[in-house]
Amino acid sequence: MFLPRRRSTVLALAGCVAFSLWYFNYVQPAISPLIPFRYSQEQSSQPQSIPAPDVPAPKPPPQTPIKDHETVPPPPPPPSPDRVPAPSLQVGKLSGHYPVKSLISIPKGPSVKIPRIQHDFGTETQDERAEREERLAMVKKSFVHSWQGYKKNAWKEDELVPIQGGHATTFGGWGATLVDSLDSLWIMGLKDDFEEAVNAVDEIDFSIAKMEELNVFETTIRYLGGFLGAYDISGEKYPILLNKAKEVGNLLYSSFDTPNRMPVTRWKWEAAKKGRKQEAYPNTLLAEIGSLTMEFTRLAQLTDDAKFYDAIQRITNVLDESQNKTVLPGLWPVMMDAQHAKFDDVGFTLGGMADSTYEYLPKQHLLLGGLTQQYKKMYEATLAPITKHIFFRPMTPDNADILVSSGVRVNGNAEVIVPDFEGQHLGCFTGGMVGIAAKIFSRPDDLVMARRLVDGCVWAYNHTQTGIMPEIFTMVPCTDDACKWDEGRWLKFVAIKSHRIEGVPEGLSDEERGRWTAGMDRLPQGFSSIKDRRYILRPEAIESVFIFYRITGEKKYQDAAWRMFTAIENYTRTDIANAAIDDVTAESPGKTDRMESFWLAETLKYFYAIFSHPGVLDLDKYVLHAKFMTLSLLRTRPSLNICSICSSRLRHSILATADSNGHKPTAFEASNPVDVYRSHISELLAPVAGKPAKDIYDRLSWILPFDNGDLSLAIPSLRVPPTEARAKAAEWGQKFPNSDLVEKPVVSGTHLQFFFKPQPLVKLIVPSILQKKSLYGTNLKLGLRDESDPTKGKRRTVIDFSSPNIAKPFHAGHLRSTIIGGFLANLYEAAGWDVVRLNYLGDWGRQFGLLANAFALFGSEERLKEDPVGHLFDIYVEINNISRPEEQEIMRKKEEHAQALTDGKDTADLEMQIQNLETKSVNEQARQYFKRMEDGDEAALATWRRFRELSIERYKKIYSRLNIRYDVYSGESTVEKGRLEYAVKKVEESGFCEVSQGATVVDFTKNPKTEKLRKALVRKKDGTSLYLTRDIGEALKRVEVYKPDKLMYVVASQQDLHLAQLFKILELMGHPEVAEKCQHVSFGMVQGMSSRKGTVKFLDDILRDVGEKMHEVMQKNQVKYEQVENPEQTADTLGITAVMVQDMAAGKLINGYAFSLERMTSFEGDTGPYLQYAHARLCSISRKAGLSAVDLESADLSLLQEPHAINLVRALSSWPDVVQNTMKTQEPVTVLSYLFKMTHMLSSSYEILKVVGSEDEVKTARMALYEAARQVLNNGMKLLGLSPVERM
């Protein structure tokens, strides 16, 4: 939950002399002495400017009156030793004069389906992750710097004075920065500091105050929101935080004790303590009264105390009733008469003094789970006047398509609406607000508006001297849609301000005066004036950038955030912390001795969040409350619509934090909805069995076929003696209590079989799939190093797969490795691991000498560019055709030489012949060329690099057809000589090897435990390394570079001995921790894989043959064929699917299989084409049904009562368990078998569960089921690495 982030807006008023010119023109001149926060001119003070180090202090700008809508208060006076603190006030228990007769209850019931907000993030590359984590570390470093400054200089005080040191009391003296920063500490993983801070807040006494007047709004967002956010984000593990929230809530509730129950926003609580009656003010800021909703609502949710919700709902009802009765219908004015609940003022804005009232509308809808449409209705009623009058497109020199949020004044009887074309840094929250609302209210067109608003704030950052946006500025509005830059028009607008500047040269034209003013004011082109040049460490711009990045997934917003952060850090950092600056247009702006708590509590939190994993501050799990500081987060809605199908007792069980054994069910954790049933069964069975619920939960397993239940519990697994297991099963089954979710268990020998009740299951599973889409079945928490603390990062695996030899065919072994490795990479990513996909190429050795010489003899530049792998293979074959007879002749001569020695004959002539043959041979020339490569000959290496790079580019094209990508293309050539020397040295020092004739050999046969590993040669007698040597060096390199938790080698079973030797040598040479990380994923070979034309086993040939076969099949149905947009591409996809599915359907990976073109391309049986057909058929049904996603979300799922429907839902419910089980088996056939069984169930359902022609409600319900099935099928196929087609 994020509370009002605009809190300094209101604080600015505390130091104001009069309202700003924008606001002053339309507010009654003698606006009330009743506004208790208006101070006299003498009480206001300008911020003190402190020049940057070694830079002369800039000349201060001319003094201008401080405006009420400017969002920054003057800084507090610097602390001094003799400064006398304000007297403390005993607040005590406050009595009430106007009790509520009937409380408004908080909405309860089944949550409404709310569309997802966050983008479905894919997997980042290794470089992207490294860059993101580097930026993340820099943000955390900045936070720690300021936090340590606060601890040292202002611990438990409201604010730190960041230049001189010391503290300031600004918000009751209770430690605003301390409370507001709690959730930031947790999110950034600073758990020791968090614990220390929690202990400190336990000491806060909210019955004593250091200030006579309490700002209800500020106290709500900083203290109440701070406690609630920290309580939620820390998993409700710290009850003291909720207790403190209740203390603050009860205190603030007394400010609502007025005749009309509108709060006194600037509350004289000493008078209230004395029993004086109070009334709301006739002049109250909209933001101060309209921005209390989220904190009070959340407090009501957590405490089940309706008075807190009643308090703010009465305000909401007043706003709702008056919304279309103001002089600008749809919007509320900045100032209201809270005493009489009137809205007669004429100034309107979404900026300071009004902001979060609007922002909370969509967020409150989220917080209430959509159980009331009031907030949605109110938000949508604002859109027409906002888009027409408040948002405007400014003219910019780069013709940027951006929007700025401004304000208007309504003159007369709403006849004249005067815009101010004024932008505020504070108004930058609007982009995030509109973006969230566009998603949750299904208004996709509004995302364009949100983007333009966010881009407008980024533009303002990018176009100042410092790279930081000013507090308040004006721009020139566009006059047409083209909005081309017109410098003359811009200068005329700038010139308007010149009438208020002394020293303007006389006789200047409007443009000349504008140019003079722009120079004097350091106005970047595009800004027509800058009314407030400060930056006070505000969060609104980065807030919207963060939100829009999470909505779109577009990396450019991360890059924009990084530019913003580096600029802010560069200009605001002090020796103690960070401080506001006085002029963002100056080359060396001065610093102001003020650091509001929102710097730690919100600004840096947003910067940290945008560079964090998307699971941190997931916008579909938390509602971010809007105001400054506490970017605290509140869990608002379950990820599943479980409330409609289970009792309150069950809901309590599911949401409970932990049982006595520390077990926390994973329900609602974006993973497995069946865990809801596991939690439920565990809770009910634990007292019956006398066993811990955790033990039962862990042993409830899913089973197929469904005839045996949905979950099964083996009684012996609970450490029940075998002789008692049957009796215990019968006893526990009989005593199992009645349940809303499951039937009485069926006793089957020593097992209890649990069957889910159909209707609750349907209502749980189908909406869950439709909501989660591609995330259904994943459990990203499995990959976390610490599930309770995502900031500790993810576990990492390096998967080495494919590994073809350059210039050699991409043969069957490489294909299997590629398919299996790609699947494993997808699987681990679905489990939340950080996966490094590595292709370890065979790219070094004597064969490159052969290739280089072959290219000199037979090479063609044109063919090399056209097909590098194929051409290099062809010339490699040709050079071997020359080499082979040469080697045969040398061998024949050596045999003659041996016979001559045996016969005692003279061998000198034969020896000369052999030497001449070897010297002139192709192989010797190749050895000499490779020796040049090893010696670093640049010409030789240049040719090798070219062959390697061209081959990699060709491989990439092949891999892309297979949906395979790599983070790293490595190879034998990348193992540095130093690592090879280290490997040999460590082996020789280990004492388990021997040196024979200069060669280093590891003899495993001497130890009975390792004798099966035989002998392993590590270094040849000529000192050169071998494949094994390079593998040792490469393994150590991978551990050093990637710091993995697992090293996986996807290599054929022929290499079992080699890899076993590698892992054992790593252990024996002193690296057991590396050996433990290593895993060989072994697989059997393919027989008979060749093209139609012969025995050349290039993958391209195979895929071409299969694709042609699929194209022939498709053409047999000409009607459907003509509907396919790109039949050749579809045929290629089907062909690739056929090859991959045949490979994965062979059973366990260790099994080999016979390659069969006819069998794999058949639509009969369990083949790839059959899977694609099943997906395409579901897509076809969806097209014919013509129902939208919104229609499906509102489906009446109670109409799904047929056995076919129920069994299909049961199958869909088991998909997350299938994925988790596959993590154990690591066999793609586990997934494939499930998909085939599920599609068989689909095929048998089509005639029973017809969509087209059914009644509308039945049609919608069945289509929702089929769409859920399509989504699961799509997820499964993509997990296997397949590309589902929609037509075929």
PDB file of N, CA and C in Angstrom, residues 788-836:
ATOM      1  N   SER A 788      11.843 -16.365   2.127  1.00  0.00           N
ATOM      2  CA  SER A 788      11.312 -15.293   2.965  1.00  0.00           C
ATOM      3  C   SER A 788      11.959 -13.949   2.676  1.00  0.00           C
ATOM      4  N   ASP A 789      13.023 -13.948   1.870  1.00  0.00           N
ATOM      5  CA  ASP A 789      13.742 -12.701   1.594  1.00  0.00           C
ATOM      6  C   ASP A 789      14.215 -12.683   0.149  1.00  0.00           C
ATOM      7  N   PRO A 790      13.367 -12.217  -0.786  1.00  0.00           N
ATOM      8  CA  PRO A 790      13.735 -12.212  -2.207  1.00  0.00           C
ATOM      9  C   PRO A 790      14.963 -11.374  -2.513  1.00  0.00           C
ATOM     10  N   THR A 791      15.315 -10.434  -1.628  1.00  0.00           N
ATOM     11  CA  THR A 791      16.473  -9.576  -1.908  1.00  0.00           C
ATOM     12  C   THR A 791      17.782 -10.355  -1.878  1.00  0.00           C
ATOM     13  N   LYS A 792      17.789 -11.571  -1.327  1.00  0.00           N
ATOM     14  CA  LYS A 792      19.007 -12.378  -1.326  1.00  0.00           C
ATOM     15  C   LYS A 792      19.272 -13.003  -2.681  1.00  0.00           C
ATOM     16  N   GLY A 793      18.341 -12.837  -3.604  1.00  0.00           N
ATOM     17  CA  GLY A 793      18.572 -13.258  -4.968  1.00  0.00           C
ATOM     18  C   GLY A 793      18.152 -14.688  -5.266  1.00  0.00           C
ATOM     19  N   LYS A 794      18.377 -15.062  -6.518  1.00  0.00           N
ATOM     20  CA  LYS A 794      17.959 -16.371  -7.006  1.00  0.00           C
ATOM     21  C   LYS A 794      19.145 -17.324  -7.089  1.00  0.00           C
ATOM     22  N   ARG A 795      18.817 -18.602  -6.999  1.00  0.00           N
ATOM     23  CA  ARG A 795      19.831 -19.614  -7.272  1.00  0.00           C
ATOM     24  C   ARG A 795      20.124 -19.619  -8.770  1.00  0.00           C
ATOM     25  N   ARG A 796      21.323 -20.069  -9.110  1.00  0.00           N
ATOM     26  CA  ARG A 796      21.750 -19.992 -10.513  1.00  0.00           C
ATOM     27  C   ARG A 796      22.280 -21.340 -10.971  1.00  0.00           C
ATOM     28  N   THR A 797      21.913 -21.680 -12.195  1.00  0.00           N
ATOM     29  CA  THR A 797      22.476 -22.870 -12.817  1.00  0.00           C
ATOM     30  C   THR A 797      23.058 -22.492 -14.169  1.00  0.00           C
ATOM     31  N   VAL A 798      24.194 -23.086 -14.471  1.00  0.00           N
ATOM     32  CA  VAL A 798      24.805 -22.956 -15.799  1.00  0.00           C
ATOM     33  C   VAL A 798      24.530 -24.259 -16.535  1.00  0.00           C
ATOM     34  N   ILE A 799      23.839 -24.157 -17.660  1.00  0.00           N
ATOM     35  CA  ILE A 799      23.487 -25.353 -18.439  1.00  0.00           C
ATOM     36  C   ILE A 799      24.298 -25.354 -19.730  1.00  0.00           C
ATOM     37  N   ASP A 800      25.163 -26.340 -19.853  1.00  0.00           N
ATOM     38  CA  ASP A 800      26.030 -26.509 -21.026  1.00  0.00           C
ATOM     39  C   ASP A 800      25.333 -27.502 -21.951  1.00  0.00           C
ATOM     40  N   PHE A 801      24.880 -27.021 -23.106  1.00  0.00           N
ATOM     41  CA  PHE A 801      24.189 -27.935 -24.016  1.00  0.00           C
ATOM     42  C   PHE A 801      24.411 -27.559 -25.473  1.00  0.00           C
ATOM     43  N   SER A 802      24.192 -28.516 -26.341  1.00  0.00           N
ATOM     44  CA  SER A 802      24.363 -28.467 -27.794  1.00  0.00           C
ATOM     45  C   SER A 802      25.811 -28.721 -28.185  1.00  0.00           C
ATOM     46  N   SER A 803      26.681 -27.754 -28.008  1.00  0.00           N
ATOM     47  CA  SER A 803      28.136 -27.890 -28.182  1.00  0.00           C
ATOM     48  C   SER A 803      28.547 -28.549 -29.490  1.00  0.00           C
ATOM     49  N   PRO A 804      28.145 -28.008 -30.632  1.00  0.00           N
ATOM     50  CA  PRO A 804      28.594 -28.587 -31.905  1.00  0.00           C
ATOM     51  C   PRO A 804      30.062 -28.274 -32.160  1.00  0.00           C
ATOM     52  N   ASN A 805      30.655 -29.042 -33.041  1.00  0.00           N
ATOM     53  CA  ASN A 805      32.027 -28.792 -33.479  1.00  0.00           C
ATOM     54  C   ASN A 805      31.993 -27.945 -34.742  1.00  0.00           C
ATOM     55  N   ILE A 806      32.687 -26.845 -34.701  1.00  0.00           N
ATOM     56  CA  ILE A 806      32.683 -25.944 -35.863  1.00  0.00           C
ATOM     57  C   ILE A 806      33.241 -26.685 -37.074  1.00  0.00           C
ATOM     58  N   ALA A 807      32.564 -26.480 -38.184  1.00  0.00           N
ATOM     59  CA  ALA A 807      32.923 -27.059 -39.480  1.00  0.00           C
ATOM     60  C   ALA A 807      32.544 -28.525 -39.597  1.00  0.00           C
ATOM     61  N   LYS A 808      31.808 -29.030 -38.582  1.00  0.00           N
ATOM     62  CA  LYS A 808      31.325 -30.398 -38.681  1.00  0.00           C
ATOM     63  C   LYS A 808      29.811 -30.395 -38.634  1.00  0.00           C
ATOM     64  N   PRO A 809      29.166 -31.460 -39.132  1.00  0.00           N
ATOM     65  CA  PRO A 809      27.697 -31.458 -39.188  1.00  0.00           C
ATOM     66  C   PRO A 809      27.076 -31.330 -37.802  1.00  0.00           C
ATOM     67  N   PHE A 810      25.926 -30.671 -37.763  1.00  0.00           N
ATOM     68  CA  PHE A 810      25.116 -30.581 -36.549  1.00  0.00           C
ATOM     69  C   PHE A 810      24.365 -31.905 -36.470  1.00  0.00           C
ATOM     70  N   HIS A 811      24.981 -32.899 -35.827  1.00  0.00           N
ATOM     71  CA  HIS A 811      24.455 -34.263 -35.928  1.00  0.00           C
ATOM     72  C   HIS A 811      23.417 -34.565 -34.850  1.00  0.00           C
ATOM     73  N   ALA A 812      22.961 -35.793 -34.832  1.00  0.00           N
ATOM     74  CA  ALA A 812      21.847 -36.182 -33.972  1.00  0.00           C
ATOM     75  C   ALA A 812      22.156 -35.977 -32.496  1.00  0.00           C
ATOM     76  N   GLY A 813      23.401 -36.270 -32.098  1.00  0.00           N
ATOM     77  CA  GLY A 813      23.760 -36.080 -30.700  1.00  0.00           C
ATOM     78  C   GLY A 813      23.647 -34.632 -30.280  1.00  0.00           C
ATOM     79  N   HIS A 814      24.092 -33.733 -31.149  1.00  0.00           N
ATOM     80  CA  HIS A 814      23.980 -32.319 -30.840  1.00  0.00           C
ATOM     81  C   HIS A 814      22.515 -31.885 -30.796  1.00  0.00           C
ATOM     82  N   LEU A 815      21.694 -32.440 -31.676  1.00  0.00           N
ATOM     83  CA  LEU A 815      20.278 -32.075 -31.694  1.00  0.00           C
ATOM     84  C   LEU A 815      19.602 -32.483 -30.397  1.00  0.00           C
ATOM     85  N   ARG A 816      19.848 -33.700 -29.941  1.00  0.00           N
ATOM     86  CA  ARG A 816      19.237 -34.144 -28.682  1.00  0.00           C
ATOM     87  C   ARG A 816      19.693 -33.250 -27.529  1.00  0.00           C
ATOM     88  N   SER A 817      20.975 -32.970 -27.490  1.00  0.00           N
ATOM     89  CA  SER A 817      21.494 -32.105 -26.424  1.00  0.00           C
ATOM     90  C   SER A 817      20.825 -30.737 -26.472  1.00  0.00           C
ATOM     91  N   THR A 818      20.602 -30.225 -27.678  1.00  0.00           N
ATOM     92  CA  THR A 818      19.979 -28.911 -27.839  1.00  0.00           C
ATOM     93  C   THR A 818      18.542 -28.924 -27.334  1.00  0.00           C
ATOM     94  N   ILE A 819      17.784 -29.927 -27.731  1.00  0.00           N
ATOM     95  CA  ILE A 819      16.377 -30.019 -27.325  1.00  0.00           C
ATOM     96  C   ILE A 819      16.259 -30.187 -25.814  1.00  0.00           C
ATOM     97  N   ILE A 820      17.051 -31.096 -25.261  1.00  0.00           N
ATOM     98  CA  ILE A 820      16.971 -31.379 -23.828  1.00  0.00           C
ATOM     99  C   ILE A 820      17.457 -30.183 -23.016  1.00  0.00           C
ATOM    100  N   GLY A 821      18.568 -29.595 -23.434  1.00  0.00           N
ATOM    101  CA  GLY A 821      19.099 -28.443 -22.713  1.00  0.00           C
ATOM    102  C   GLY A 821      18.161 -27.254 -22.735  1.00  0.00           C
ATOM    103  N   GLY A 822      17.537 -27.009 -23.896  1.00  0.00           N
ATOM    104  CA  GLY A 822      16.569 -25.918 -23.975  1.00  0.00           C
ATOM    105  C   GLY A 822      15.391 -26.141 -23.042  1.00  0.00           C
ATOM    106  N   PHE A 823      14.929 -27.374 -22.978  1.00  0.00           N
ATOM    107  CA  PHE A 823      13.826 -27.710 -22.065  1.00  0.00           C
ATOM    108  C   PHE A 823      14.232 -27.484 -20.610  1.00  0.00           C
ATOM    109  N   LEU A 824      15.405 -27.958 -20.221  1.00  0.00           N
ATOM    110  CA  LEU A 824      15.850 -27.807 -18.839  1.00  0.00           C
ATOM    111  C   LEU A 824      15.998 -26.325 -18.471  1.00  0.00           C
ATOM    112  N   ALA A 825      16.478 -25.529 -19.405  1.00  0.00           N
ATOM    113  CA  ALA A 825      16.611 -24.096 -19.140  1.00  0.00           C
ATOM    114  C   ALA A 825      15.239 -23.476 -18.880  1.00  0.00           C
ATOM    115  N   ASN A 826      14.258 -23.835 -19.708  1.00  0.00           N
ATOM    116  CA  ASN A 826      12.892 -23.330 -19.499  1.00  0.00           C
ATOM    117  C   ASN A 826      12.333 -23.798 -18.159  1.00  0.00           C
ATOM    118  N   LEU A 827      12.596 -25.051 -17.824  1.00  0.00           N
ATOM    119  CA  LEU A 827      12.071 -25.631 -16.591  1.00  0.00           C
ATOM    120  C   LEU A 827      12.622 -24.907 -15.368  1.00  0.00           C
ATOM    121  N   TYR A 828      13.918 -24.698 -15.340  1.00  0.00           N
ATOM    122  CA  TYR A 828      14.521 -24.031 -14.184  1.00  0.00           C
ATOM    123  C   TYR A 828      14.082 -22.568 -14.089  1.00  0.00           C
ATOM    124  N   GLU A 829      13.893 -21.938 -15.217  1.00  0.00           N
ATOM    125  CA  GLU A 829      13.398 -20.558 -15.174  1.00  0.00           C
ATOM    126  C   GLU A 829      11.972 -20.517 -14.638  1.00  0.00           C
ATOM    127  N   ALA A 830      11.150 -21.509 -14.998  1.00  0.00           N
ATOM    128  CA  ALA A 830       9.787 -21.570 -14.464  1.00  0.00           C
ATOM    129  C   ALA A 830       9.792 -21.780 -12.962  1.00  0.00           C
ATOM    130  N   ALA A 831      10.882 -22.323 -12.446  1.00  0.00           N
ATOM    131  CA  ALA A 831      11.019 -22.513 -11.000  1.00  0.00           C
ATOM    132  C   ALA A 831      11.743 -21.341 -10.349  1.00  0.00           C
ATOM    133  N   GLY A 832      11.975 -20.287 -11.100  1.00  0.00           N
ATOM    134  CA  GLY A 832      12.538 -19.081 -10.522  1.00  0.00           C
ATOM    135  C   GLY A 832      14.046 -19.025 -10.456  1.00  0.00           C
ATOM    136  N   TRP A 833      14.731 -19.989 -11.064  1.00  0.00           N
ATOM    137  CA  TRP A 833      16.196 -19.970 -11.058  1.00  0.00           C
ATOM    138  C   TRP A 833      16.716 -18.937 -12.059  1.00  0.00           C
ATOM    139  N   ASP A 834      17.901 -18.465 -11.813  1.00  0.00           N
ATOM    140  CA  ASP A 834      18.633 -17.665 -12.787  1.00  0.00           C
ATOM    141  C   ASP A 834      19.414 -18.655 -13.652  1.00  0.00           C
ATOM    142  N   VAL A 835      19.111 -18.695 -14.934  1.00  0.00           N
ATOM    143  CA  VAL A 835      19.690 -19.711 -15.826  1.00  0.00           C
ATOM    144  C   VAL A 835      20.686 -19.061 -16.784  1.00  0.00           C
ATOM    145  N   VAL A 836      21.877 -19.617 -16.836  1.00  0.00           N
ATOM    146  CA  VAL A 836      22.874 -19.205 -17.822  1.00  0.00           C
ATOM    147  C   VAL A 836      22.944 -20.299 -18.875  1.00  0.00           C
TER     148      VAL A 836
END
